[in-house]
Amino acid sequence: MSRSINKKKHTVGTFLRKKTKGEKITVLTAYDAFMASLLDKVGIDSILVGDSASNVVHGYNSTLPITMDIMLAHTAAVARGTNAALIIADMPFMSFQPSIETAIINAGRFLKEAGAEAVKMEGGIEMVPTIKRVIECGIPVMGHIGLTPQSINRFGGPKVQGRGDESRSYLMESALALQEAGCFSIVLELVEASIAGEITTALETTATIGIGAGTNCDGQVLVTNDMLGLRPEGFRPKFLREYANLTPTIIEAVSQYIKDVTNGSFPSEDESFTT
Ligand code: KIV
């Protein structure tokens, strides 16, 4: 059993320390051990095992179908590939909404069985009693407000939140209540930039992590597959910056492999075992 302390390990404390110092917090998603090990090696603060795995890994057109068991498997894989980054597991649709007890049991499974160090739960002020109890059980929680994809059917599509007075008040009220409940951070997804900035300033002990929420958040998160260009043709939201375009690279490599196998040039003698 290892009792050594990893001095470079990021914890929920990293989020508050960086917010206080005005340093930006970096978060990306991962769903497997190898990608997690790359993000970790390069120095990402935190890896979110997002329920976006439902779309980007499993091919569904929403986050609703992914299950606890599948999210546990992704989280355990990410934990095996991670050394320093804080691992946050996304609680899937209906793993925490039915009751406080359900939420505590499922949040606990991510820490006990999969190696997560925090969980994320979607929802504003209406989810605060549940989130508060999970935190009281010793489980750090990242909140998630704005466009919350698990409620996509209620929103009627990916609409920017915080554009009218009512929506702005709801977001601010929710953010303050999530801070009061003890969330160490809150994802602001598809949120009008000025209200995202006002929320970030109003929160003292909770860091805001934006995705499509402008520049004034304490940190940013993107879906790694999207920022690497591993995304379906035509999916290009305004907030997405593509740092690489790996799709043509993969298509070219696989096409070349098919050619080489077909024409007999792969494997060569050098790539074969001889006596
Ligand atoms: O599931 C996910 O990847 C997320 C991020 C986009 C915040 O919730």
PDB file of C-alpha atoms and ligand atoms in Angstrom:
ATOM      1  CA  MET A   1       0.000   0.000   0.000  1.00  0.00           C
ATOM      2  CA  SER A   2       1.404   3.385  -1.020  1.00  0.00           C
ATOM      3  CA  ARG A   3       1.469   6.035   1.701  1.00  0.00           C
ATOM      4  CA  SER A   4       3.487   8.535  -0.295  1.00  0.00           C
ATOM      5  CA  ILE A   5       2.051  12.018  -0.763  1.00  0.00           C
ATOM      6  CA  ASN A   6       1.832  13.390  -4.304  1.00  0.00           C
ATOM      7  CA  LYS A   7       2.831  17.012  -3.762  1.00  0.00           C
ATOM      8  CA  LYS A   8       1.698  17.984  -7.252  1.00  0.00           C
ATOM      9  CA  LYS A   9      -1.814  16.603  -6.740  1.00  0.00           C
ATOM     10  CA  HIS A  10      -4.596  19.040  -7.516  1.00  0.00           C
ATOM     11  CA  THR A  11      -7.495  19.082  -5.098  1.00  0.00           C
ATOM     12  CA  VAL A  12     -10.643  21.152  -4.768  1.00  0.00           C
ATOM     13  CA  GLY A  13      -8.349  23.592  -2.928  1.00  0.00           C
ATOM     14  CA  THR A  14      -6.594  24.307  -6.236  1.00  0.00           C
ATOM     15  CA  PHE A  15      -9.813  25.851  -7.566  1.00  0.00           C
ATOM     16  CA  LEU A  16     -10.208  28.302  -4.660  1.00  0.00           C
ATOM     17  CA  ARG A  17      -6.480  29.093  -4.538  1.00  0.00           C
ATOM     18  CA  LYS A  18      -6.418  29.931  -8.249  1.00  0.00           C
ATOM     19  CA  LYS A  19      -9.643  31.958  -8.041  1.00  0.00           C
ATOM     20  CA  THR A  20      -8.259  33.966  -5.118  1.00  0.00           C
ATOM     21  CA  LYS A  21      -4.993  34.643  -6.928  1.00  0.00           C
ATOM     22  CA  GLY A  22      -6.758  35.502 -10.197  1.00  0.00           C
ATOM     23  CA  GLU A  23      -5.125  32.552 -11.992  1.00  0.00           C
ATOM     24  CA  LYS A  24      -7.294  30.779 -14.572  1.00  0.00           C
ATOM     25  CA  ILE A  25      -8.378  27.178 -13.899  1.00  0.00           C
ATOM     26  CA  THR A  26      -8.046  24.674 -16.755  1.00  0.00           C
ATOM     27  CA  VAL A  27     -10.457  21.760 -17.162  1.00  0.00           C
ATOM     28  CA  LEU A  28     -10.939  19.308 -20.049  1.00  0.00           C
ATOM     29  CA  THR A  29     -12.998  16.149 -20.422  1.00  0.00           C
ATOM     30  CA  ALA A  30     -11.637  12.611 -20.777  1.00  0.00           C
ATOM     31  CA  TYR A  31     -13.288   9.222 -20.874  1.00  0.00           C
ATOM     32  CA  ASP A  32     -10.323   6.823 -21.129  1.00  0.00           C
ATOM     33  CA  ALA A  33      -6.969   6.218 -19.451  1.00  0.00           C
ATOM     34  CA  PHE A  34      -4.698   7.199 -22.349  1.00  0.00           C
ATOM     35  CA  MET A  35      -6.306  10.587 -23.056  1.00  0.00           C
ATOM     36  CA  ALA A  36      -6.405  11.258 -19.306  1.00  0.00           C
ATOM     37  CA  SER A  37      -2.666  10.506 -19.053  1.00  0.00           C
ATOM     38  CA  LEU A  38      -1.907  12.998 -21.852  1.00  0.00           C
ATOM     39  CA  LEU A  39      -3.972  15.804 -20.299  1.00  0.00           C
ATOM     40  CA  ASP A  40      -2.438  15.056 -16.910  1.00  0.00           C
ATOM     41  CA  LYS A  41       1.125  15.060 -18.252  1.00  0.00           C
ATOM     42  CA  VAL A  42       0.664  18.445 -19.906  1.00  0.00           C
ATOM     43  CA  GLY A  43      -0.562  19.953 -16.625  1.00  0.00           C
ATOM     44  CA  ILE A  44      -4.349  20.278 -16.764  1.00  0.00           C
ATOM     45  CA  ASP A  45      -5.781  21.228 -13.345  1.00  0.00           C
ATOM     46  CA  SER A  46      -8.795  18.965 -13.537  1.00  0.00           C
ATOM     47  CA  ILE A  47     -10.297  16.227 -15.717  1.00  0.00           C
ATOM     48  CA  LEU A  48     -14.061  16.040 -15.994  1.00  0.00           C
ATOM     49  CA  VAL A  49     -15.424  12.616 -16.903  1.00  0.00           C
ATOM     50  CA  GLY A  50     -18.399  14.248 -18.589  1.00  0.00           C
ATOM     51  CA  ASP A  51     -21.678  12.574 -19.405  1.00  0.00           C
ATOM     52  CA  SER A  52     -20.890  14.030 -22.842  1.00  0.00           C
ATOM     53  CA  ALA A  53     -19.388  10.515 -23.223  1.00  0.00           C
ATOM     54  CA  SER A  54     -22.962   9.630 -24.170  1.00  0.00           C
ATOM     55  CA  ASN A  55     -22.591  11.730 -27.352  1.00  0.00           C
ATOM     56  CA  VAL A  56     -18.906  11.661 -28.159  1.00  0.00           C
ATOM     57  CA  VAL A  57     -18.051   8.048 -27.264  1.00  0.00           C
ATOM     58  CA  HIS A  58     -21.341   6.168 -27.450  1.00  0.00           C
ATOM     59  CA  GLY A  59     -22.951   7.970 -30.387  1.00  0.00           C
ATOM     60  CA  TYR A  60     -26.238   9.010 -28.743  1.00  0.00           C
ATOM     61  CA  ASN A  61     -27.688  12.394 -29.658  1.00  0.00           C
ATOM     62  CA  SER A  62     -28.112  13.495 -26.032  1.00  0.00           C
ATOM     63  CA  THR A  63     -26.620  12.847 -22.600  1.00  0.00           C
ATOM     64  CA  LEU A  64     -29.813  11.199 -21.345  1.00  0.00           C
ATOM     65  CA  PRO A  65     -29.128   7.510 -22.140  1.00  0.00           C
ATOM     66  CA  ILE A  66     -25.762   7.067 -20.402  1.00  0.00           C
ATOM     67  CA  THR A  67     -25.962   4.949 -17.243  1.00  0.00           C
ATOM     68  CA  MET A  68     -24.223   4.882 -13.855  1.00  0.00           C
ATOM     69  CA  ASP A  69     -22.389   1.666 -14.744  1.00  0.00           C
ATOM     70  CA  ILE A  70     -20.976   3.130 -17.974  1.00  0.00           C
ATOM     71  CA  MET A  71     -19.961   6.378 -16.228  1.00  0.00           C
ATOM     72  CA  LEU A  72     -18.283   4.352 -13.447  1.00  0.00           C
ATOM     73  CA  ALA A  73     -16.267   2.423 -16.052  1.00  0.00           C
ATOM     74  CA  HIS A  74     -15.151   5.647 -17.801  1.00  0.00           C
ATOM     75  CA  THR A  75     -14.245   7.246 -14.467  1.00  0.00           C
ATOM     76  CA  ALA A  76     -12.200   4.243 -13.325  1.00  0.00           C
ATOM     77  CA  ALA A  77     -10.304   4.270 -16.639  1.00  0.00           C
ATOM     78  CA  VAL A  78      -9.552   8.004 -16.282  1.00  0.00           C
ATOM     79  CA  ALA A  79      -8.405   7.486 -12.688  1.00  0.00           C
ATOM     80  CA  ARG A  80      -5.949   4.805 -13.854  1.00  0.00           C
ATOM     81  CA  GLY A  81      -4.407   7.292 -16.284  1.00  0.00           C
ATOM     82  CA  THR A  82      -4.273  10.289 -13.954  1.00  0.00           C
ATOM     83  CA  ASN A  83      -1.615  11.300 -11.492  1.00  0.00           C
ATOM     84  CA  ALA A  84      -2.064  14.977 -10.608  1.00  0.00           C
ATOM     85  CA  ALA A  85      -5.321  16.349 -12.017  1.00  0.00           C
ATOM     86  CA  LEU A  86      -8.471  16.512  -9.889  1.00  0.00           C
ATOM     87  CA  ILE A  87     -10.907  13.885 -11.207  1.00  0.00           C
ATOM     88  CA  ILE A  88     -14.535  14.993 -11.349  1.00  0.00           C
ATOM     89  CA  ALA A  89     -17.231  12.465 -12.327  1.00  0.00           C
ATOM     90  CA  ASP A  90     -20.425  13.700 -13.943  1.00  0.00           C
ATOM     91  CA  MET A  91     -23.556  12.255 -12.349  1.00  0.00           C
ATOM     92  CA  PRO A  92     -25.752  10.948 -15.193  1.00  0.00           C
ATOM     93  CA  PHE A  93     -29.426  11.710 -15.786  1.00  0.00           C
ATOM     94  CA  MET A  94     -31.649  10.160 -13.077  1.00  0.00           C
ATOM     95  CA  SER A  95     -28.714   9.116 -10.888  1.00  0.00           C
ATOM     96  CA  PHE A  96     -29.408  11.997  -8.461  1.00  0.00           C
ATOM     97  CA  GLN A  97     -32.750  13.594  -9.365  1.00  0.00           C
ATOM     98  CA  PRO A  98     -35.151  10.986  -7.878  1.00  0.00           C
ATOM     99  CA  SER A  99     -34.201  11.477  -4.195  1.00  0.00           C
ATOM    100  CA  ILE A 100     -31.481  12.713  -1.853  1.00  0.00           C
ATOM    101  CA  GLU A 101     -30.740   9.110  -0.860  1.00  0.00           C
ATOM    102  CA  THR A 102     -30.258   8.072  -4.498  1.00  0.00           C
ATOM    103  CA  ALA A 103     -27.905  11.001  -5.009  1.00  0.00           C
ATOM    104  CA  ILE A 104     -25.776  10.170  -1.953  1.00  0.00           C
ATOM    105  CA  ILE A 105     -25.509   6.481  -2.868  1.00  0.00           C
ATOM    106  CA  ASN A 106     -24.562   7.154  -6.499  1.00  0.00           C
ATOM    107  CA  ALA A 107     -22.159  10.011  -5.713  1.00  0.00           C
ATOM    108  CA  GLY A 108     -20.485   7.737  -3.169  1.00  0.00           C
ATOM    109  CA  ARG A 109     -20.063   4.984  -5.786  1.00  0.00           C
ATOM    110  CA  PHE A 110     -17.953   7.339  -7.947  1.00  0.00           C
ATOM    111  CA  LEU A 111     -15.517   7.871  -5.054  1.00  0.00           C
ATOM    112  CA  LYS A 112     -15.574   4.337  -3.602  1.00  0.00           C
ATOM    113  CA  GLU A 113     -15.579   2.271  -6.798  1.00  0.00           C
ATOM    114  CA  ALA A 114     -14.060   4.468  -9.513  1.00  0.00           C
ATOM    115  CA  GLY A 115     -11.482   6.791  -7.942  1.00  0.00           C
ATOM    116  CA  ALA A 116     -13.260  10.107  -8.533  1.00  0.00           C
ATOM    117  CA  GLU A 117     -12.442  12.933  -6.125  1.00  0.00           C
ATOM    118  CA  ALA A 118     -15.542  15.035  -6.762  1.00  0.00           C
ATOM    119  CA  VAL A 119     -18.829  14.791  -8.638  1.00  0.00           C
ATOM    120  CA  LYS A 120     -20.749  17.219 -10.846  1.00  0.00           C
ATOM    121  CA  MET A 121     -24.514  17.653 -10.672  1.00  0.00           C
ATOM    122  CA  GLU A 122     -26.669  19.704 -13.012  1.00  0.00           C
ATOM    123  CA  GLY A 123     -29.342  22.042 -11.685  1.00  0.00           C
ATOM    124  CA  GLY A 124     -29.888  25.378  -9.965  1.00  0.00           C
ATOM    125  CA  ILE A 125     -31.507  26.411  -6.696  1.00  0.00           C
ATOM    126  CA  GLU A 126     -34.034  23.547  -6.901  1.00  0.00           C
ATOM    127  CA  MET A 127     -31.209  20.991  -6.546  1.00  0.00           C
ATOM    128  CA  VAL A 128     -29.601  22.691  -3.531  1.00  0.00           C
ATOM    129  CA  PRO A 129     -31.101  20.421  -0.794  1.00  0.00           C
ATOM    130  CA  THR A 130     -29.707  17.348  -2.609  1.00  0.00           C
ATOM    131  CA  ILE A 131     -26.314  18.907  -3.315  1.00  0.00           C
ATOM    132  CA  LYS A 132     -25.991  20.125   0.293  1.00  0.00           C
ATOM    133  CA  ARG A 133     -26.539  16.606   1.684  1.00  0.00           C
ATOM    134  CA  VAL A 134     -24.026  15.071  -0.741  1.00  0.00           C
ATOM    135  CA  ILE A 135     -21.419  17.651   0.348  1.00  0.00           C
ATOM    136  CA  GLU A 136     -22.252  16.973   4.019  1.00  0.00           C
ATOM    137  CA  CYS A 137     -21.355  13.329   3.332  1.00  0.00           C
ATOM    138  CA  GLY A 138     -17.818  14.433   2.439  1.00  0.00           C
ATOM    139  CA  ILE A 139     -18.197  14.447  -1.335  1.00  0.00           C
ATOM    140  CA  PRO A 140     -17.077  17.644  -3.108  1.00  0.00           C
ATOM    141  CA  VAL A 141     -19.631  18.857  -5.653  1.00  0.00           C
ATOM    142  CA  MET A 142     -19.238  20.937  -8.804  1.00  0.00           C
ATOM    143  CA  GLY A 143     -22.576  22.553  -9.714  1.00  0.00           C
ATOM    144  CA  HIS A 144     -23.721  23.146 -13.295  1.00  0.00           C
ATOM    145  CA  ILE A 145     -26.154  25.869 -14.374  1.00  0.00           C
ATOM    146  CA  GLY A 146     -27.109  27.678 -17.573  1.00  0.00           C
ATOM    147  CA  LEU A 147     -27.876  25.298 -20.408  1.00  0.00           C
ATOM    148  CA  THR A 148     -27.930  21.987 -18.568  1.00  0.00           C
ATOM    149  CA  PRO A 149     -27.957  19.248 -21.246  1.00  0.00           C
ATOM    150  CA  GLN A 150     -29.865  16.734 -19.093  1.00  0.00           C
ATOM    151  CA  SER A 151     -32.843  19.142 -19.321  1.00  0.00           C
ATOM    152  CA  ILE A 152     -32.486  19.697 -23.081  1.00  0.00           C
ATOM    153  CA  ASN A 153     -36.104  18.649 -23.648  1.00  0.00           C
ATOM    154  CA  ARG A 154     -37.292  21.372 -21.272  1.00  0.00           C
ATOM    155  CA  PHE A 155     -35.062  24.032 -22.896  1.00  0.00           C
ATOM    156  CA  GLY A 156     -36.171  22.956 -26.381  1.00  0.00           C
ATOM    157  CA  GLY A 157     -32.617  23.183 -27.765  1.00  0.00           C
ATOM    158  CA  PRO A 158     -29.185  24.621 -26.975  1.00  0.00           C
ATOM    159  CA  LYS A 159     -30.344  28.178 -26.156  1.00  0.00           C
ATOM    160  CA  VAL A 160     -28.083  30.763 -24.502  1.00  0.00           C
ATOM    161  CA  GLN A 161     -29.241  31.430 -20.921  1.00  0.00           C
ATOM    162  CA  GLY A 162     -29.182  34.738 -19.015  1.00  0.00           C
ATOM    163  CA  ARG A 163     -30.440  37.026 -21.761  1.00  0.00           C
ATOM    164  CA  GLY A 164     -33.562  38.296 -19.946  1.00  0.00           C
ATOM    165  CA  ASP A 165     -34.079  39.669 -16.414  1.00  0.00           C
ATOM    166  CA  GLU A 166     -35.846  36.559 -15.146  1.00  0.00           C
ATOM    167  CA  SER A 167     -33.183  34.218 -16.469  1.00  0.00           C
ATOM    168  CA  ARG A 168     -30.351  36.422 -15.111  1.00  0.00           C
ATOM    169  CA  SER A 169     -31.957  36.523 -11.637  1.00  0.00           C
ATOM    170  CA  TYR A 170     -32.457  32.753 -11.656  1.00  0.00           C
ATOM    171  CA  LEU A 171     -28.801  32.174 -12.566  1.00  0.00           C
ATOM    172  CA  MET A 172     -27.486  34.586  -9.912  1.00  0.00           C
ATOM    173  CA  GLU A 173     -29.843  33.218  -7.232  1.00  0.00           C
ATOM    174  CA  SER A 174     -28.842  29.647  -8.114  1.00  0.00           C
ATOM    175  CA  ALA A 175     -25.106  30.405  -8.106  1.00  0.00           C
ATOM    176  CA  LEU A 176     -25.316  32.061  -4.666  1.00  0.00           C
ATOM    177  CA  ALA A 177     -27.378  29.156  -3.287  1.00  0.00           C
ATOM    178  CA  LEU A 178     -24.889  26.601  -4.679  1.00  0.00           C
ATOM    179  CA  GLN A 179     -22.050  28.533  -3.036  1.00  0.00           C
ATOM    180  CA  GLU A 180     -23.996  28.561   0.254  1.00  0.00           C
ATOM    181  CA  ALA A 181     -24.489  24.773  -0.093  1.00  0.00           C
ATOM    182  CA  GLY A 182     -20.701  24.370  -0.364  1.00  0.00           C
ATOM    183  CA  CYS A 183     -20.016  23.713  -4.075  1.00  0.00           C
ATOM    184  CA  PHE A 184     -16.313  24.202  -4.766  1.00  0.00           C
ATOM    185  CA  SER A 185     -17.073  25.237  -8.347  1.00  0.00           C
ATOM    186  CA  ILE A 186     -19.930  25.732 -10.795  1.00  0.00           C
ATOM    187  CA  VAL A 187     -19.958  25.109 -14.553  1.00  0.00           C
ATOM    188  CA  LEU A 188     -21.664  27.951 -16.434  1.00  0.00           C
ATOM    189  CA  GLU A 189     -22.740  26.511 -19.788  1.00  0.00           C
ATOM    190  CA  LEU A 190     -24.010  28.694 -22.653  1.00  0.00           C
ATOM    191  CA  VAL A 191     -24.452  31.713 -20.388  1.00  0.00           C
ATOM    192  CA  GLU A 192     -24.516  35.321 -21.619  1.00  0.00           C
ATOM    193  CA  ALA A 193     -21.065  36.730 -20.883  1.00  0.00           C
ATOM    194  CA  SER A 194     -21.960  39.753 -18.693  1.00  0.00           C
ATOM    195  CA  ILE A 195     -24.070  37.745 -16.208  1.00  0.00           C
ATOM    196  CA  ALA A 196     -21.345  35.051 -16.112  1.00  0.00           C
ATOM    197  CA  GLY A 197     -18.910  37.827 -15.137  1.00  0.00           C
ATOM    198  CA  GLU A 198     -21.288  39.211 -12.485  1.00  0.00           C
ATOM    199  CA  ILE A 199     -21.722  35.726 -10.982  1.00  0.00           C
ATOM    200  CA  THR A 200     -17.949  35.185 -10.946  1.00  0.00           C
ATOM    201  CA  THR A 201     -17.457  38.465  -9.074  1.00  0.00           C
ATOM    202  CA  ALA A 202     -20.312  37.762  -6.640  1.00  0.00           C
ATOM    203  CA  LEU A 203     -18.968  34.310  -5.668  1.00  0.00           C
ATOM    204  CA  GLU A 204     -16.197  34.337  -3.067  1.00  0.00           C
ATOM    205  CA  THR A 205     -15.600  30.670  -2.250  1.00  0.00           C
ATOM    206  CA  THR A 206     -16.835  28.977  -5.430  1.00  0.00           C
ATOM    207  CA  ALA A 207     -14.993  29.098  -8.746  1.00  0.00           C
ATOM    208  CA  THR A 208     -16.885  29.476 -12.025  1.00  0.00           C
ATOM    209  CA  ILE A 209     -15.855  27.286 -14.959  1.00  0.00           C
ATOM    210  CA  GLY A 210     -17.258  28.484 -18.266  1.00  0.00           C
ATOM    211  CA  ILE A 211     -18.153  26.724 -21.485  1.00  0.00           C
ATOM    212  CA  GLY A 212     -19.715  29.217 -23.839  1.00  0.00           C
ATOM    213  CA  ALA A 213     -19.876  31.735 -20.967  1.00  0.00           C
ATOM    214  CA  GLY A 214     -17.316  34.324 -22.062  1.00  0.00           C
ATOM    215  CA  THR A 215     -13.994  35.410 -20.723  1.00  0.00           C
ATOM    216  CA  ASN A 216     -14.810  36.513 -17.174  1.00  0.00           C
ATOM    217  CA  CYS A 217     -15.121  33.073 -15.568  1.00  0.00           C
ATOM    218  CA  ASP A 218     -12.485  31.735 -13.150  1.00  0.00           C
ATOM    219  CA  GLY A 219     -11.669  28.932 -15.579  1.00  0.00           C
ATOM    220  CA  GLN A 220     -12.731  27.183 -18.765  1.00  0.00           C
ATOM    221  CA  VAL A 221     -13.761  23.682 -19.783  1.00  0.00           C
ATOM    222  CA  LEU A 222     -14.114  22.139 -23.245  1.00  0.00           C
ATOM    223  CA  VAL A 223     -14.975  18.680 -24.492  1.00  0.00           C
ATOM    224  CA  THR A 224     -11.540  17.361 -25.504  1.00  0.00           C
ATOM    225  CA  ASN A 225     -12.784  15.507 -28.592  1.00  0.00           C
ATOM    226  CA  ASP A 226     -14.373  18.744 -29.874  1.00  0.00           C
ATOM    227  CA  MET A 227     -11.263  20.886 -29.347  1.00  0.00           C
ATOM    228  CA  LEU A 228      -9.157  18.258 -31.125  1.00  0.00           C
ATOM    229  CA  GLY A 229     -11.487  18.256 -34.134  1.00  0.00           C
ATOM    230  CA  LEU A 230     -12.831  14.774 -33.381  1.00  0.00           C
ATOM    231  CA  ARG A 231     -16.429  15.830 -33.840  1.00  0.00           C
ATOM    232  CA  PRO A 232     -19.267  15.184 -36.274  1.00  0.00           C
ATOM    233  CA  GLU A 233     -19.247  17.275 -39.454  1.00  0.00           C
ATOM    234  CA  GLY A 234     -21.356  20.402 -38.991  1.00  0.00           C
ATOM    235  CA  PHE A 235     -21.067  20.474 -35.167  1.00  0.00           C
ATOM    236  CA  ARG A 236     -19.244  23.764 -34.600  1.00  0.00           C
ATOM    237  CA  PRO A 237     -20.709  25.847 -31.750  1.00  0.00           C
ATOM    238  CA  LYS A 238     -19.573  29.512 -31.617  1.00  0.00           C
ATOM    239  CA  PHE A 239     -17.702  29.007 -28.326  1.00  0.00           C
ATOM    240  CA  LEU A 240     -15.601  26.103 -29.592  1.00  0.00           C
ATOM    241  CA  ARG A 241     -11.978  26.848 -30.468  1.00  0.00           C
ATOM    242  CA  GLU A 242     -10.497  23.966 -32.434  1.00  0.00           C
ATOM    243  CA  TYR A 243      -6.864  23.510 -31.334  1.00  0.00           C
ATOM    244  CA  ALA A 244      -6.241  20.629 -33.753  1.00  0.00           C
ATOM    245  CA  ASN A 245      -8.099  18.993 -36.583  1.00  0.00           C
ATOM    246  CA  LEU A 246      -7.419  15.296 -36.123  1.00  0.00           C
ATOM    247  CA  THR A 247     -10.275  13.935 -38.240  1.00  0.00           C
ATOM    248  CA  PRO A 248      -8.461  14.315 -41.626  1.00  0.00           C
ATOM    249  CA  THR A 249      -5.260  12.932 -40.074  1.00  0.00           C
ATOM    250  CA  ILE A 250      -7.084   9.782 -38.967  1.00  0.00           C
ATOM    251  CA  ILE A 251      -8.902   9.429 -42.283  1.00  0.00           C
ATOM    252  CA  GLU A 252      -5.608   9.741 -44.184  1.00  0.00           C
ATOM    253  CA  ALA A 253      -3.827   7.201 -41.927  1.00  0.00           C
ATOM    254  CA  VAL A 254      -6.611   4.628 -42.131  1.00  0.00           C
ATOM    255  CA  SER A 255      -6.957   5.066 -45.929  1.00  0.00           C
ATOM    256  CA  GLN A 256      -3.209   4.463 -46.295  1.00  0.00           C
ATOM    257  CA  TYR A 257      -3.429   1.324 -44.105  1.00  0.00           C
ATOM    258  CA  ILE A 258      -6.267  -0.058 -46.235  1.00  0.00           C
ATOM    259  CA  LYS A 259      -4.189   0.594 -49.385  1.00  0.00           C
ATOM    260  CA  ASP A 260      -1.047  -0.990 -47.918  1.00  0.00           C
ATOM    261  CA  VAL A 261      -2.816  -4.139 -46.714  1.00  0.00           C
ATOM    262  CA  THR A 262      -4.697  -4.436 -49.989  1.00  0.00           C
ATOM    263  CA  ASN A 263      -1.582  -4.084 -52.170  1.00  0.00           C
ATOM    264  CA  GLY A 264       0.547  -6.310 -49.902  1.00  0.00           C
ATOM    265  CA  SER A 265       3.055  -3.626 -48.838  1.00  0.00           C
ATOM    266  CA  PHE A 266       2.078  -4.020 -45.161  1.00  0.00           C
ATOM    267  CA  PRO A 267       3.550  -5.803 -43.317  1.00  0.00           C
ATOM    268  CA  SER A 268       7.035  -5.605 -44.780  1.00  0.00           C
ATOM    269  CA  GLU A 269       9.834  -8.075 -43.978  1.00  0.00           C
ATOM    270  CA  ASP A 270      11.069  -5.668 -41.284  1.00  0.00           C
ATOM    271  CA  GLU A 271       7.669  -5.802 -39.659  1.00  0.00           C
ATOM    272  CA  SER A 272       7.590  -9.633 -39.668  1.00  0.00           C
ATOM    273  CA  PHE A 273       9.147 -12.211 -37.317  1.00  0.00           C
ATOM    274  CA  THR A 274      11.636 -14.569 -38.907  1.00  0.00           C
ATOM    275  CA  THR A 275      13.798 -17.334 -37.435  1.00  0.00           C
TER     276      THR A 275
HETATM  277  O1  KIV B   1     -20.525  16.401 -19.943  1.00  0.00           O
HETATM  278  C1  KIV B   1     -19.713  17.309 -20.139  1.00  0.00           C
HETATM  279  O2  KIV B   1     -18.719  17.160 -20.869  1.00  0.00           O
HETATM  280  C2  KIV B   1     -19.964  18.583 -19.491  1.00  0.00           C
HETATM  281  C3  KIV B   1     -19.080  19.738 -19.850  1.00  0.00           C
HETATM  282  C4  KIV B   1     -19.355  20.193 -21.221  1.00  0.00           C
HETATM  283  C5  KIV B   1     -19.184  20.825 -18.869  1.00  0.00           C
HETATM  284  O3  KIV B   1     -20.854  18.682 -18.710  1.00  0.00           O
END
